[in-house]
PDB file of C-alpha atoms in Angstrom:
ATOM      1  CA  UNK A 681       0.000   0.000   0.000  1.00  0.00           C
ATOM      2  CA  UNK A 682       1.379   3.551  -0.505  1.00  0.00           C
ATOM      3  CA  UNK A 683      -0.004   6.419   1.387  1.00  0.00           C
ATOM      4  CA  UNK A 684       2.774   8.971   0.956  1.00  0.00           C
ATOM      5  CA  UNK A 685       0.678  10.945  -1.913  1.00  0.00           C
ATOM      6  CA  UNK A 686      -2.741  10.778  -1.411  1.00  0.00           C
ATOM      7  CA  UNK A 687      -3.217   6.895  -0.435  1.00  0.00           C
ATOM      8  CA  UNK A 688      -4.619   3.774  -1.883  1.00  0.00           C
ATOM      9  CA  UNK A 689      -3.108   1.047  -4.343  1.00  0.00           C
ATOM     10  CA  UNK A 690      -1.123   2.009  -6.940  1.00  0.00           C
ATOM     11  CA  UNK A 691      -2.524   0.932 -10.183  1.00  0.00           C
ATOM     12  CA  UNK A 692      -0.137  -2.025 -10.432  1.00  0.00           C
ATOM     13  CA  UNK A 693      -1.109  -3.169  -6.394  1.00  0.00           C
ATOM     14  CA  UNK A 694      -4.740  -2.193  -7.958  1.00  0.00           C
ATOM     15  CA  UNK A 695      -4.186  -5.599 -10.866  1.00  0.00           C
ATOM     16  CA  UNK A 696      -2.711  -7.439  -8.402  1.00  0.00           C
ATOM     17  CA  UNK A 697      -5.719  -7.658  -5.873  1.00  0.00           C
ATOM     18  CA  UNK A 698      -7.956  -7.905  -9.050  1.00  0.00           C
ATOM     19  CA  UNK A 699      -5.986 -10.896 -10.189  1.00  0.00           C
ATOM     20  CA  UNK A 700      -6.252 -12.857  -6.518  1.00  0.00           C
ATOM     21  CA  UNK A 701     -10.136 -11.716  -6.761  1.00  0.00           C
ATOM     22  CA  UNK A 702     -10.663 -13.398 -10.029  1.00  0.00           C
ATOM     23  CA  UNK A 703      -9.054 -16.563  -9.135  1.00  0.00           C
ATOM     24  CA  UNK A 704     -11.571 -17.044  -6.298  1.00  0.00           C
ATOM     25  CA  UNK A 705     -14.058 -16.868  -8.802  1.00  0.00           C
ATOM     26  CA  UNK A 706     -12.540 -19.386 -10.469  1.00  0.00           C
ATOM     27  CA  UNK A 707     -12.496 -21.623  -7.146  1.00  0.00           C
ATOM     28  CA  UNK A 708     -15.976 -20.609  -6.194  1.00  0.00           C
ATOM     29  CA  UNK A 709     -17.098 -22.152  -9.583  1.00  0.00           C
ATOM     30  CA  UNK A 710     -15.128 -25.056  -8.736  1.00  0.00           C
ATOM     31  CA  UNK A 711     -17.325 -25.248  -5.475  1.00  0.00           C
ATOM     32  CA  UNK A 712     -14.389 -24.858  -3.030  1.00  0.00           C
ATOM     33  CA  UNK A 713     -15.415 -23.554   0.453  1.00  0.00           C
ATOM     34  CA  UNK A 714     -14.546 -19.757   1.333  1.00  0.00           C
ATOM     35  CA  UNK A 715     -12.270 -21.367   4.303  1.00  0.00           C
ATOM     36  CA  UNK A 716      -9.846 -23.139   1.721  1.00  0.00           C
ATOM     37  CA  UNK A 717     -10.054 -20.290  -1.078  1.00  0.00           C
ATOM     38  CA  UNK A 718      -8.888 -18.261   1.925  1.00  0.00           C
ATOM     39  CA  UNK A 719      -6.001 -20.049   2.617  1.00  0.00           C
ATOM     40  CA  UNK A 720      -4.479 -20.715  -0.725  1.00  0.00           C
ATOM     41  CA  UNK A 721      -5.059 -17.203  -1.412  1.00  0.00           C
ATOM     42  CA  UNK A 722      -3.247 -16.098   1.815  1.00  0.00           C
ATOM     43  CA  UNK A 723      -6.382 -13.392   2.544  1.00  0.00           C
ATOM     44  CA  UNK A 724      -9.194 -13.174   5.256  1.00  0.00           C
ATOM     45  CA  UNK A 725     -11.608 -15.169   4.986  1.00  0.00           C
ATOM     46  CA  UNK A 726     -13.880 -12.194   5.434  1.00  0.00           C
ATOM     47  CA  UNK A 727     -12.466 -10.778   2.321  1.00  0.00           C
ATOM     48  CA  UNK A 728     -13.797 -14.194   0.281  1.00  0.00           C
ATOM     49  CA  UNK A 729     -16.741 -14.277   2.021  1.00  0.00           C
ATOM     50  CA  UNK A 730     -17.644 -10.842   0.776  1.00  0.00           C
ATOM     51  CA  UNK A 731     -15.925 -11.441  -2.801  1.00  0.00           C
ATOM     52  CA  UNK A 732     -18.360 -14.454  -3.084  1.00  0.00           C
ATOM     53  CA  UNK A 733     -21.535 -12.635  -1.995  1.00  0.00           C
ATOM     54  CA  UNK A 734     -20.619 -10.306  -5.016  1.00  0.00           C
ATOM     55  CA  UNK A 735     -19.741 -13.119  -7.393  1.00  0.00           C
ATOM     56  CA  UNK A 736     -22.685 -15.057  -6.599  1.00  0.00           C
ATOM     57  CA  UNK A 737     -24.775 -11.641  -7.147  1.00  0.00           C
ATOM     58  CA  UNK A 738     -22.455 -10.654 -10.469  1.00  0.00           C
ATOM     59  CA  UNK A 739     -20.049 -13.428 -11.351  1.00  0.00           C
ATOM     60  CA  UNK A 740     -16.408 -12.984 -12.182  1.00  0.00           C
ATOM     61  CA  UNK A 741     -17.744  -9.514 -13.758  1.00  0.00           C
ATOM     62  CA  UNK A 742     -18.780  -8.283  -9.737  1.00  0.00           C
ATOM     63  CA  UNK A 743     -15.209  -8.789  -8.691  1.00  0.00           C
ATOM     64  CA  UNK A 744     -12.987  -6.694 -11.009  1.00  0.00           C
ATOM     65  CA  UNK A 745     -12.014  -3.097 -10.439  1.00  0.00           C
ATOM     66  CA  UNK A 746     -13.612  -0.145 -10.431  1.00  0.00           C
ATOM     67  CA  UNK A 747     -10.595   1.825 -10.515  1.00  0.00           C
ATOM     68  CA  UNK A 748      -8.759   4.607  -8.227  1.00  0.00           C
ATOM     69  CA  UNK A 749     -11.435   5.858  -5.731  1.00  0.00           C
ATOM     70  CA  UNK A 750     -10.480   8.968  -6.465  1.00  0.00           C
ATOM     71  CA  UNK A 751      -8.278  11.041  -8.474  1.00  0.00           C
ATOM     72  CA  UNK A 752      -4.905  12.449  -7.274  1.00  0.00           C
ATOM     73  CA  UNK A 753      -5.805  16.356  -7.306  1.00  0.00           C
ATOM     74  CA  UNK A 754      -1.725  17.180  -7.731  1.00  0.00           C
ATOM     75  CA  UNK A 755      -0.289  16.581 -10.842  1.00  0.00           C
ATOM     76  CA  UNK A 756       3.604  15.375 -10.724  1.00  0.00           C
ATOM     77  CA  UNK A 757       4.838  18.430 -11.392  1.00  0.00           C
ATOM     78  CA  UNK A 758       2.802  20.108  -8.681  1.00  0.00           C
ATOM     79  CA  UNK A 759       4.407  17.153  -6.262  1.00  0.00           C
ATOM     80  CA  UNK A 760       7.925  17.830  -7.349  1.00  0.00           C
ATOM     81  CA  UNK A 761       7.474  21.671  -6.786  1.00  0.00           C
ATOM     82  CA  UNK A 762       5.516  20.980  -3.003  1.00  0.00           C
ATOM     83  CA  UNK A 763       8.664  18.301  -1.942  1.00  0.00           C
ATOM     84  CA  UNK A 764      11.318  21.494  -3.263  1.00  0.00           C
ATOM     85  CA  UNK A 765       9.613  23.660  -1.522  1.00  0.00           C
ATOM     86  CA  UNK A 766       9.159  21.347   1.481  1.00  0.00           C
ATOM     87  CA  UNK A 767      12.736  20.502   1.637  1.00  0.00           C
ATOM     88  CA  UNK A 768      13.631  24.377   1.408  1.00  0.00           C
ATOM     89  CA  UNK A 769      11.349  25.287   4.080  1.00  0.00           C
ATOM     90  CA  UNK A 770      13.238  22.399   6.451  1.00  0.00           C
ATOM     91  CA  UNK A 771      16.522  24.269   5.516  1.00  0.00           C
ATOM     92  CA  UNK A 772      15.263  27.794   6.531  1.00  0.00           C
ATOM     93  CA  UNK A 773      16.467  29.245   9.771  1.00  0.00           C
ATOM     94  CA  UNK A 774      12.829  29.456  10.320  1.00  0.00           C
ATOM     95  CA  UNK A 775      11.845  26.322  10.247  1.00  0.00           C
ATOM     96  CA  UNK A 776      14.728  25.422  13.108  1.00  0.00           C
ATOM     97  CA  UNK A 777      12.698  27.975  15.597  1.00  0.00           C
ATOM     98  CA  UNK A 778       9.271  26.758  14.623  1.00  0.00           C
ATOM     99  CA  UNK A 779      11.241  23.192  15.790  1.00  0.00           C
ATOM    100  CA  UNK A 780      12.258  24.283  18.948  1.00  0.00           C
ATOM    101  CA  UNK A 781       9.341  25.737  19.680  1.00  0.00           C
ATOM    102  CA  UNK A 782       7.391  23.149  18.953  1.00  0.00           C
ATOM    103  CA  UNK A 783       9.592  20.349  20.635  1.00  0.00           C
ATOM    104  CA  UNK A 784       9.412  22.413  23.485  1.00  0.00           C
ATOM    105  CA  UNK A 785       5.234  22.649  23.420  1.00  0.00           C
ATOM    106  CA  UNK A 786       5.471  18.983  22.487  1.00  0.00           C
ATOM    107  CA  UNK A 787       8.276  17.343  24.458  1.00  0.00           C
ATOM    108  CA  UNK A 788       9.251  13.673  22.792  1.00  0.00           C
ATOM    109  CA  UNK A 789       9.400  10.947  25.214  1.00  0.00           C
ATOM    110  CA  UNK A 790      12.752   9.895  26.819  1.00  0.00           C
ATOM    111  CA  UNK A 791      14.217   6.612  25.510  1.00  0.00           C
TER     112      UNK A 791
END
């Protein structure tokens, strides 16, 4: 999972959990129990138990993506630009006080 930029799967992680959903379809069809599809598929069997209320409802159709739940509202560029100035900010002089005055408002526990 990445969270970093706005959360979610990446569209790669986003195949990947389609692919695992569509081979419990396959099992389901095969009759296999939600307990043992479970297993091989190394996921909660809460996961398969909702993934076959939605096959049986749908079929193999129910279980693929819908895509991103949402759009990222930054573009790239806007990212790069944000982490510059980010980074810049955490260089100031500034940003050293705001530090120190927040550690000392917010006090870290000893180790």
């Amino acid at each position: 999972m990445r969270y970093a930029h706005g959360g979610g799967l990446t569209p790669r992680e986003q195949e990947k959990r389609e692919r695992v959903r569509l081979q419990a379809a396959e099992r389901f069809a095969r009759g296999e129990k939600s307990e043992a599809v479970a297993r091989y598929l190394r996921v909660t069997a809460r996961s398969v138990r909702r993934w076959r209320r939605a096959w049986e409802q749908g079929g193999a159709d129910a279980l693929r993506s819908a895509g991103p739940a949402s759009l990222e509202r930054l573009s790239r560029v806007q990212w790069e630009q944000l982490e510059r100035e980010w980074r810049s900010w955490q260089t100031s002089p500034r940003s050293t006080r705001t530090r120190y005055a927040y550690s000392r408002c917010h006090p870290t526990p000893a180790s």
